[in-house]
CSV table of C-alpha atoms in Angstrom, one decimal:
chain,number,residue,atom,x,y,z
A,1,MET,CA,1.2,-14.6,-22.5
A,2,ASP,CA,1.7,-17.3,-19.8
A,3,PHE,CA,0.4,-16.2,-16.4
A,4,GLU,CA,0.9,-19.6,-14.8
A,5,PHE,CA,3.1,-19.8,-11.7
A,6,SER,CA,6.3,-21.9,-11.8
A,7,ALA,CA,6.8,-24.8,-9.5
A,8,ASP,CA,9.1,-22.7,-7.3
A,9,GLU,CA,6.5,-20.0,-7.1
A,10,GLN,CA,3.7,-22.4,-6.2
A,11,ALA,CA,5.9,-23.9,-3.5
A,12,PHE,CA,6.5,-20.4,-2.2
A,13,ILE,CA,2.8,-19.7,-2.1
A,14,ALA,CA,2.2,-22.9,-0.1
A,15,GLN,CA,5.0,-21.9,2.3
A,16,VAL,CA,3.5,-18.5,2.9
A,17,ARG,CA,0.0,-20.0,3.5
A,18,ARG,CA,1.5,-22.3,6.1
A,19,PHE,CA,3.1,-19.2,7.8
A,20,LEU,CA,-0.3,-17.5,7.8
A,21,ALA,CA,-2.0,-20.5,9.1
A,22,ALA,CA,0.4,-20.6,12.1
A,23,ALA,CA,-0.1,-16.9,12.6
A,24,ARG,CA,-3.9,-17.5,12.9
A,25,GLU,CA,-3.2,-19.8,15.9
A,26,ARG,CA,-1.6,-17.0,17.9
A,27,PRO,CA,-3.5,-15.1,20.6
A,28,ASP,CA,-3.1,-11.8,18.7
A,29,VAL,CA,-4.9,-13.1,15.6
A,30,GLU,CA,-7.7,-10.6,15.8
A,31,GLY,CA,-5.3,-7.7,15.9
A,32,VAL,CA,-3.4,-8.8,12.9
A,33,PHE,CA,-6.0,-10.1,10.3
A,34,ALA,CA,-8.5,-7.4,9.6
A,35,PRO,CA,-9.8,-7.5,5.9
A,36,GLU,CA,-12.9,-5.5,7.0
A,37,ARG,CA,-10.6,-2.5,7.3
A,38,GLU,CA,-10.5,-2.2,3.6
A,39,ALA,CA,-7.5,-0.1,2.5
A,40,ASP,CA,-6.3,0.3,6.1
A,41,SER,CA,-5.8,-3.4,6.4
A,42,GLN,CA,-2.4,-3.0,4.6
A,43,LEU,CA,-0.9,-0.8,7.4
A,44,ALA,CA,1.3,-2.0,10.3
A,45,ASP,CA,-0.3,0.6,12.5
A,46,THR,CA,-0.8,-1.3,15.8
A,47,PRO,CA,1.5,-3.2,18.2
A,48,ALA,CA,0.1,-6.5,17.0
A,49,ARG,CA,0.7,-5.7,13.4
A,50,ARG,CA,4.2,-4.4,14.0
A,51,ALA,CA,5.0,-7.6,15.8
A,52,PHE,CA,3.6,-9.5,12.8
A,53,MET,CA,6.0,-7.6,10.5
A,54,ARG,CA,8.9,-8.6,12.7
A,55,ARG,CA,7.9,-12.2,12.5
A,56,LEU,CA,7.8,-11.8,8.7
A,57,ALA,CA,11.3,-10.6,8.9
A,58,GLU,CA,12.4,-13.5,11.0
A,59,ALA,CA,11.0,-15.8,8.5
A,60,GLY,CA,13.1,-14.2,5.7
A,61,TYR,CA,10.2,-12.6,3.9
A,62,LEU,CA,11.5,-9.0,3.9
A,63,GLY,CA,13.9,-7.8,1.3
A,64,MET,CA,13.8,-11.0,-0.7
A,65,SER,CA,14.6,-9.1,-3.9
A,66,TRP,CA,17.5,-7.1,-2.5
A,67,GLY,CA,21.2,-8.0,-3.3
A,68,ARG,CA,23.0,-10.3,-0.9
A,69,GLU,CA,25.4,-7.6,0.1
A,70,TYR,CA,22.5,-5.8,1.7
A,71,GLY,CA,21.1,-8.8,3.4
A,72,GLY,CA,18.7,-9.8,0.7
A,73,GLN,CA,18.2,-13.1,-1.2
A,74,GLU,CA,18.4,-11.8,-4.8
A,75,ARG,CA,15.1,-13.4,-5.6
A,76,SER,CA,12.9,-12.1,-8.4
A,77,GLY,CA,10.6,-9.2,-7.4
A,78,GLY,CA,7.8,-11.5,-8.3
A,79,PHE,CA,8.2,-13.2,-5.0
A,80,ASP,CA,7.5,-9.9,-3.2
A,81,TYR,CA,4.3,-9.7,-5.2
A,82,LEU,CA,3.3,-13.3,-4.3
A,83,LEU,CA,3.9,-12.6,-0.7
A,84,ASN,CA,1.8,-9.5,-0.7
A,85,GLU,CA,-1.0,-11.2,-2.6
A,86,GLU,CA,-1.3,-13.8,0.2
A,87,LEU,CA,-1.1,-11.1,2.9
A,88,ALA,CA,-3.7,-8.9,1.2
A,89,SER,CA,-6.1,-11.8,0.8
A,90,ALA,CA,-5.8,-12.4,4.5
A,91,GLY,CA,-6.2,-8.8,5.5
A,92,ALA,CA,-2.7,-8.7,7.0
A,93,PRO,CA,-0.3,-5.8,6.8
A,94,LEU,CA,1.7,-5.7,3.6
A,95,ILE,CA,5.4,-5.3,2.9
A,96,GLY,CA,5.8,-2.1,0.8
A,97,LYS,CA,7.3,1.3,1.5
A,98,GLY,CA,10.3,0.2,3.5
A,99,VAL,CA,11.3,-2.9,1.4
A,100,GLY,CA,10.3,-1.3,-1.9
A,101,CYS,CA,10.4,2.4,-2.6
A,102,ILE,CA,12.6,3.4,0.3
A,103,GLY,CA,14.9,0.4,0.7
A,104,LYS,CA,15.6,0.0,-3.0
A,105,THR,CA,16.1,3.7,-3.6
A,106,LEU,CA,18.6,3.8,-0.7
A,107,ILE,CA,20.4,0.8,-2.2
A,108,ALA,CA,20.6,2.6,-5.6
A,109,HIS,CA,21.3,6.1,-4.5
A,110,GLY,CA,21.7,6.5,-0.8
A,111,SER,CA,24.9,7.2,1.1
A,112,GLU,CA,26.7,4.5,2.9
A,113,ARG,CA,25.6,6.1,6.2
A,114,LEU,CA,21.9,5.9,5.2
A,115,LYS,CA,22.3,2.4,4.1
A,116,ARG,CA,24.0,1.3,7.3
A,117,GLU,CA,21.3,3.1,9.4
A,118,PHE,CA,18.1,2.0,7.6
A,119,LEU,CA,18.6,-1.1,5.6
A,120,PRO,CA,19.1,-3.5,8.6
A,121,LYS,CA,16.1,-1.9,10.4
A,122,ILE,CA,14.0,-2.5,7.3
A,123,LEU,CA,15.1,-6.1,7.0
A,124,ALA,CA,14.3,-6.7,10.7
A,125,GLY,CA,10.8,-5.2,10.4
A,126,GLU,CA,11.8,-2.6,13.0
A,127,VAL,CA,10.9,0.7,11.2
A,128,GLU,CA,7.8,2.1,9.6
A,129,PHE,CA,7.9,5.0,7.1
A,130,ALA,CA,5.4,7.6,5.9
A,131,LEU,CA,5.6,9.0,2.3
A,132,GLY,CA,5.6,12.8,2.0
A,133,TYR,CA,4.7,13.5,-1.6
A,134,SER,CA,1.2,15.0,-2.1
A,135,GLU,CA,0.3,18.6,-1.1
A,136,PRO,CA,-2.9,20.7,-1.2
A,137,GLY,CA,-1.9,21.9,-4.7
A,138,ALA,CA,0.3,18.9,-5.8
A,139,GLY,CA,-1.5,15.6,-6.0
A,140,SER,CA,-1.6,14.0,-9.5
A,141,ASP,CA,0.7,16.8,-10.6
A,142,LEU,CA,3.3,16.0,-8.0
A,143,ALA,CA,6.0,18.0,-9.6
A,144,SER,CA,4.1,21.1,-8.5
A,145,LEU,CA,5.0,20.5,-4.9
A,146,ARG,CA,5.9,23.6,-2.9
A,147,LEU,CA,7.3,22.3,0.5
A,148,ARG,CA,10.3,24.6,0.8
A,149,ALA,CA,13.8,23.4,1.8
A,150,THR,CA,16.1,26.3,2.7
A,151,ARG,CA,19.8,25.6,3.2
A,152,LEU,CA,21.2,26.3,6.6
A,153,GLU,CA,24.6,25.6,8.2
A,154,GLY,CA,24.8,21.8,8.5
A,155,GLY,CA,21.5,21.0,6.9
A,156,TRP,CA,18.1,22.2,5.7
A,157,GLN,CA,15.0,23.9,7.0
A,158,LEU,CA,11.6,22.6,5.8
A,159,ASP,CA,8.5,24.8,5.7
A,160,GLY,CA,5.1,24.0,4.2
A,161,GLN,CA,2.5,21.2,4.2
A,162,LYS,CA,1.9,17.7,3.0
A,163,MET,CA,-1.5,15.9,2.5
A,164,TRP,CA,-2.8,12.3,2.7
A,165,PRO,CA,0.1,10.4,4.2
A,166,ALA,CA,-1.8,7.4,5.7
A,167,SER,CA,1.0,6.3,7.9
A,168,ALA,CA,2.1,9.7,9.4
A,169,HIS,CA,0.4,9.2,12.8
A,170,PHE,CA,2.3,6.0,13.6
A,171,ALA,CA,5.4,5.9,11.4
A,172,ASP,CA,8.9,6.3,12.8
A,173,TRP,CA,10.5,8.1,9.8
A,174,TYR,CA,9.2,10.5,7.1
A,175,TRP,CA,10.4,10.1,3.4
A,176,VAL,CA,9.8,13.7,2.1
A,177,ALA,CA,10.1,15.3,-1.3
A,178,ALA,CA,10.8,19.1,-1.0
A,179,ARG,CA,11.7,21.9,-3.3
A,180,THR,CA,15.4,22.8,-2.9
A,181,ASP,CA,15.7,25.1,-5.9
A,182,PRO,CA,12.6,27.2,-6.7
A,183,ASP,CA,14.3,28.7,-9.8
A,184,ASP,CA,14.6,25.3,-11.6
A,185,PRO,CA,11.9,23.9,-13.8
A,186,LYS,CA,9.3,22.1,-11.7
A,187,HIS,CA,10.5,18.6,-12.5
A,188,LYS,CA,13.9,19.6,-11.3
A,189,GLY,CA,14.9,21.4,-8.1
A,190,ILE,CA,13.3,18.7,-6.0
A,191,SER,CA,15.2,16.7,-3.3
A,192,VAL,CA,14.3,13.8,-1.0
A,193,PHE,CA,15.0,13.8,2.7
A,194,LEU,CA,14.6,11.4,5.6
A,195,LEU,CA,13.5,12.8,9.0
A,196,PRO,CA,12.1,11.3,12.2
A,197,MET,CA,8.4,11.8,12.7
A,198,ARG,CA,9.0,13.3,16.2
A,199,GLN,CA,11.2,16.1,14.8
A,200,PRO,CA,10.4,19.5,16.4
A,201,GLY,CA,8.2,21.6,14.2
A,202,LEU,CA,6.4,18.7,12.6
A,203,THR,CA,2.7,18.6,13.4
A,204,VAL,CA,0.4,15.7,12.3
A,205,THR,CA,-3.4,16.2,12.2
A,206,GLU,CA,-6.0,13.6,11.3
A,207,VAL,CA,-8.2,13.7,8.2
A,208,LYS,CA,-10.9,11.1,8.0
A,209,THR,CA,-12.2,9.8,4.6
A,210,MET,CA,-15.9,8.9,3.8
A,211,GLY,CA,-15.0,5.3,4.4
A,212,GLY,CA,-13.7,6.0,7.9
A,213,HIS,CA,-10.0,5.6,6.9
A,214,ARG,CA,-7.5,7.8,8.6
A,215,THR,CA,-5.3,9.9,6.5
A,216,ASN,CA,-3.3,12.9,7.7
A,217,GLN,CA,-2.1,16.4,6.9
A,218,VAL,CA,1.4,17.3,8.1
A,219,PHE,CA,2.6,20.8,8.8
A,220,PHE,CA,6.3,21.8,8.7
A,221,ASP,CA,7.3,24.8,10.7
A,222,ALA,CA,11.1,25.4,10.6
A,223,VAL,CA,11.8,21.6,10.6
A,224,PHE,CA,15.6,21.0,10.6
A,225,VAL,CA,17.0,18.1,8.6
A,226,PRO,CA,20.8,17.4,8.9
A,227,GLU,CA,22.8,17.3,5.7
A,228,ASP,CA,23.4,13.6,6.1
A,229,TYR,CA,19.7,12.9,5.7
A,230,LEU,CA,19.6,14.2,2.1
A,231,VAL,CA,18.9,11.1,-0.1
A,232,GLY,CA,21.2,10.9,-3.0
A,233,GLU,CA,22.1,14.0,-5.0
A,234,LEU,CA,20.7,17.4,-4.5
A,235,ASN,CA,17.9,18.4,-6.9
A,236,ARG,CA,17.6,14.8,-8.2
A,237,GLY,CA,14.6,14.0,-6.1
A,238,TRP,CA,12.1,13.8,-9.0
A,239,VAL,CA,14.1,10.9,-10.5
A,240,TYR,CA,14.1,9.2,-7.1
A,241,VAL,CA,10.4,9.6,-6.6
A,242,CYS,CA,9.6,8.2,-10.0
A,243,GLU,CA,12.0,5.2,-9.5
A,244,ALA,CA,10.5,4.6,-6.0
A,245,LEU,CA,7.0,4.3,-7.4
A,246,ASP,CA,8.3,1.8,-9.9
A,247,TYR,CA,9.8,-0.2,-7.2
A,248,GLU,CA,6.4,-0.5,-5.5
A,249,ARG,CA,4.8,-2.1,-8.5
A,250,PHE,CA,5.6,-5.6,-7.3
A,251,THR,CA,3.8,-4.9,-4.0
A,252,MET,CA,0.9,-2.5,-4.7
A,253,PHE,CA,-1.3,-4.4,-7.2
A,254,THR,CA,-2.9,-7.3,-5.4
A,255,VAL,CA,-6.1,-8.8,-6.7
A,256,GLY,CA,-6.7,-11.1,-3.8
A,257,PRO,CA,-8.9,-8.8,-1.7
A,258,LEU,CA,-11.3,-8.4,-4.7
A,259,ARG,CA,-11.6,-12.2,-4.9
A,260,VAL,CA,-12.2,-12.5,-1.2
A,261,LYS,CA,-14.9,-9.8,-1.5
A,262,PHE,CA,-16.5,-11.6,-4.4
A,263,ASP,CA,-16.6,-14.9,-2.5
A,264,ALA,CA,-18.1,-13.2,0.5
A,265,LEU,CA,-20.8,-11.6,-1.7
A,266,VAL,CA,-21.7,-15.0,-3.3
A,267,GLU,CA,-22.0,-16.5,0.2
A,268,LEU,CA,-24.2,-13.6,1.4
A,269,LEU,CA,-26.6,-14.1,-1.5
A,270,ARG,CA,-26.6,-17.9,-0.9
A,271,ILE,CA,-27.7,-17.7,2.7
A,272,THR,CA,-30.2,-14.8,2.2
A,273,GLN,CA,-33.7,-15.7,1.3
A,274,ARG,CA,-36.5,-13.8,-0.3
A,275,ASP,CA,-40.0,-15.3,-0.7
A,276,GLY,CA,-38.7,-18.6,0.4
A,277,GLN,CA,-35.9,-18.8,-2.2
A,278,PRO,CA,-32.2,-18.0,-1.9
A,279,LEU,CA,-31.3,-14.7,-3.5
A,280,CYS,CA,-28.7,-16.4,-5.5
A,281,GLU,CA,-31.4,-18.2,-7.5
A,282,ALA,CA,-33.1,-15.1,-8.7
A,283,PRO,CA,-32.4,-14.5,-12.5
A,284,ALA,CA,-31.4,-10.9,-12.0
A,285,ILE,CA,-29.0,-11.8,-9.2
A,286,ARG,CA,-27.5,-14.7,-11.1
A,287,SER,CA,-26.9,-12.4,-14.1
A,288,GLY,CA,-25.2,-9.8,-11.9
A,289,ILE,CA,-23.0,-12.4,-10.3
A,290,ALA,CA,-22.0,-13.7,-13.7
A,291,ARG,CA,-21.0,-10.2,-14.8
A,292,LEU,CA,-19.0,-9.6,-11.7
A,293,ALA,CA,-17.2,-12.9,-12.0
A,294,THR,CA,-16.2,-12.0,-15.5
A,295,GLU,CA,-15.0,-8.6,-14.4
A,296,LEU,CA,-13.0,-10.2,-11.6
A,297,GLU,CA,-11.3,-12.4,-14.1
A,298,SER,CA,-10.5,-9.4,-16.3
A,299,ALA,CA,-9.0,-7.6,-13.2
A,300,THR,CA,-6.9,-10.6,-12.6
A,301,MET,CA,-5.5,-10.6,-16.1
A,302,LEU,CA,-4.9,-6.9,-16.0
A,303,GLN,CA,-3.0,-7.3,-12.8
A,304,ARG,CA,-0.9,-10.1,-14.2
A,305,ARG,CA,0.1,-7.8,-17.1
A,306,VAL,CA,1.5,-5.4,-14.6
A,307,ILE,CA,3.6,-8.1,-13.0
A,308,ALA,CA,4.7,-9.6,-16.3
A,309,ALA,CA,5.9,-6.3,-17.6
A,310,ALA,CA,7.8,-5.5,-14.4
A,311,LEU,CA,9.5,-8.9,-14.4
A,312,LYS,CA,10.8,-8.2,-17.9
A,313,GLY,CA,12.4,-5.0,-16.7
A,314,ALA,CA,9.8,-2.6,-18.2
A,315,VAL,CA,8.1,0.2,-16.4
A,316,PRO,CA,4.4,-0.8,-16.6
A,317,SER,CA,3.0,2.7,-16.3
A,318,VAL,CA,0.1,2.0,-18.7
A,319,GLU,CA,-0.6,-1.5,-17.4
A,320,ALA,CA,-0.6,-0.2,-13.8
A,321,ALA,CA,-2.9,2.7,-14.6
A,322,MET,CA,-5.4,0.3,-16.4
A,323,TYR,CA,-5.4,-2.1,-13.5
A,324,LYS,CA,-5.7,0.5,-10.8
A,325,LEU,CA,-8.7,2.2,-12.5
A,326,PHE,CA,-10.5,-1.1,-13.3
A,327,SER,CA,-9.9,-2.7,-9.9
A,328,THR,CA,-11.0,0.3,-7.9
A,329,GLU,CA,-14.2,0.6,-9.9
A,330,LEU,CA,-14.8,-3.1,-9.6
A,331,GLY,CA,-14.5,-2.9,-5.8
A,332,ARG,CA,-17.2,-0.2,-5.8
A,333,ARG,CA,-19.4,-2.2,-8.2
A,334,LEU,CA,-19.1,-5.3,-5.9
A,335,ALA,CA,-20.2,-3.2,-2.9
A,336,ASP,CA,-23.0,-1.5,-4.8
A,337,PHE,CA,-24.4,-4.8,-6.1
A,338,ALA,CA,-24.4,-6.3,-2.6
A,339,ARG,CA,-26.3,-3.3,-1.2
A,340,ASP,CA,-28.8,-3.3,-4.0
A,341,ALA,CA,-29.4,-7.1,-3.7
A,342,ARG,CA,-30.3,-6.8,-0.1
A,343,GLY,CA,-32.7,-3.9,-0.8
A,344,ALA,CA,-33.3,-1.4,2.0
A,345,GLU,CA,-31.4,-3.6,4.5
A,346,GLY,CA,-28.3,-3.1,2.4
A,347,LEU,CA,-28.2,0.6,3.4
A,348,LEU,CA,-27.7,-0.3,7.1
A,349,SER,CA,-24.3,0.6,8.5
A,350,GLU,CA,-22.2,-1.3,11.0
A,351,THR,CA,-23.9,0.8,13.8
A,352,ALA,CA,-27.2,-0.9,13.1
A,353,PRO,CA,-27.7,-4.1,15.0
A,354,ASP,CA,-29.5,-5.9,12.1
A,355,ALA,CA,-27.2,-4.8,9.3
A,356,PRO,CA,-26.4,-7.6,6.8
A,357,ALA,CA,-22.9,-8.9,7.3
A,358,GLY,CA,-22.4,-6.4,10.1
A,359,GLY,CA,-22.7,-3.5,7.7
A,360,ARG,CA,-19.7,-4.6,5.8
A,361,TRP,CA,-21.1,-3.8,2.4
A,362,GLU,CA,-22.4,-0.3,3.2
A,363,HIS,CA,-18.9,0.4,4.7
A,364,SER,CA,-17.2,-1.1,1.6
A,365,TYR,CA,-19.2,1.2,-0.6
A,366,ARG,CA,-18.2,4.3,1.3
A,367,ALA,CA,-14.6,3.2,1.3
A,368,THR,CA,-14.5,2.8,-2.5
A,369,VAL,CA,-16.6,5.8,-3.6
């Protein structure tokens, strides 16, 4: 299997890197590039990051794989992946929900009204979405969702709760899966709606993770959704949710942040001395670094298999699951090794003035546990 990039792809990578280099010269650079935020670094959750997304749009980087009739360039979805790889490595916000799962689902199944309203805004980087999938009793078994949609004159009333939408506190619109027919089998009777996050009856409350990341829980109390904001066909939502997750496969599985972490770890061990010698020269440390370097290469190959399968038109469910599990555990092993190598100092958090690397590795461990 050939994982080498073509000449066109290499030229595109160089172009994106020039774009990012220019962005680093702007006065808002510190508000845009934030790799220390771990998973939160992918979100366009501040004014500076929203402005960065608009600049991405102006440069033609949003919707590259869309059809030309919708304002896209009909490029391979691999270019979306290459863009996100560079963005993720720099700690910049990623393209994703709007361009991928929402935009492409609307193109495939949405009404002309929804296409006219949302596709231009997505291409212009003017709108952010939250995904309303998981619930207290419906996480990995998403088809067990119970958010209830009751038909009213002119639309639907939503009642229930959603969990873990990371973007709900700053998004403009909510892409929500709800149960529209409780008598159907659980994989049927589900529909997808779009509603503004400021809709009356919608309440967003913060949930903090161990790593300090903000997620949310969202409560629906008689939230009204007009009929026009039903996506596609009634009770076909499970199909749309599954398709939407497939559309994101080009943008979710970046390996760049792991490589950036590994390079930072090697540099930390190079500049840290113990008994007059750099830590990187200790046999146990060298052995650990070699093991992590090998695992990083394995993660890269697993990630390339996801992209290769998707580019061939397959649904890389197995490949994606393998990469997701391996890369998540590798991120934790990197952080754990960094803490152990520094000894007791490695336990210091960012609040401690003498914490190695500003407490980055202690925070990284909590963020990946």
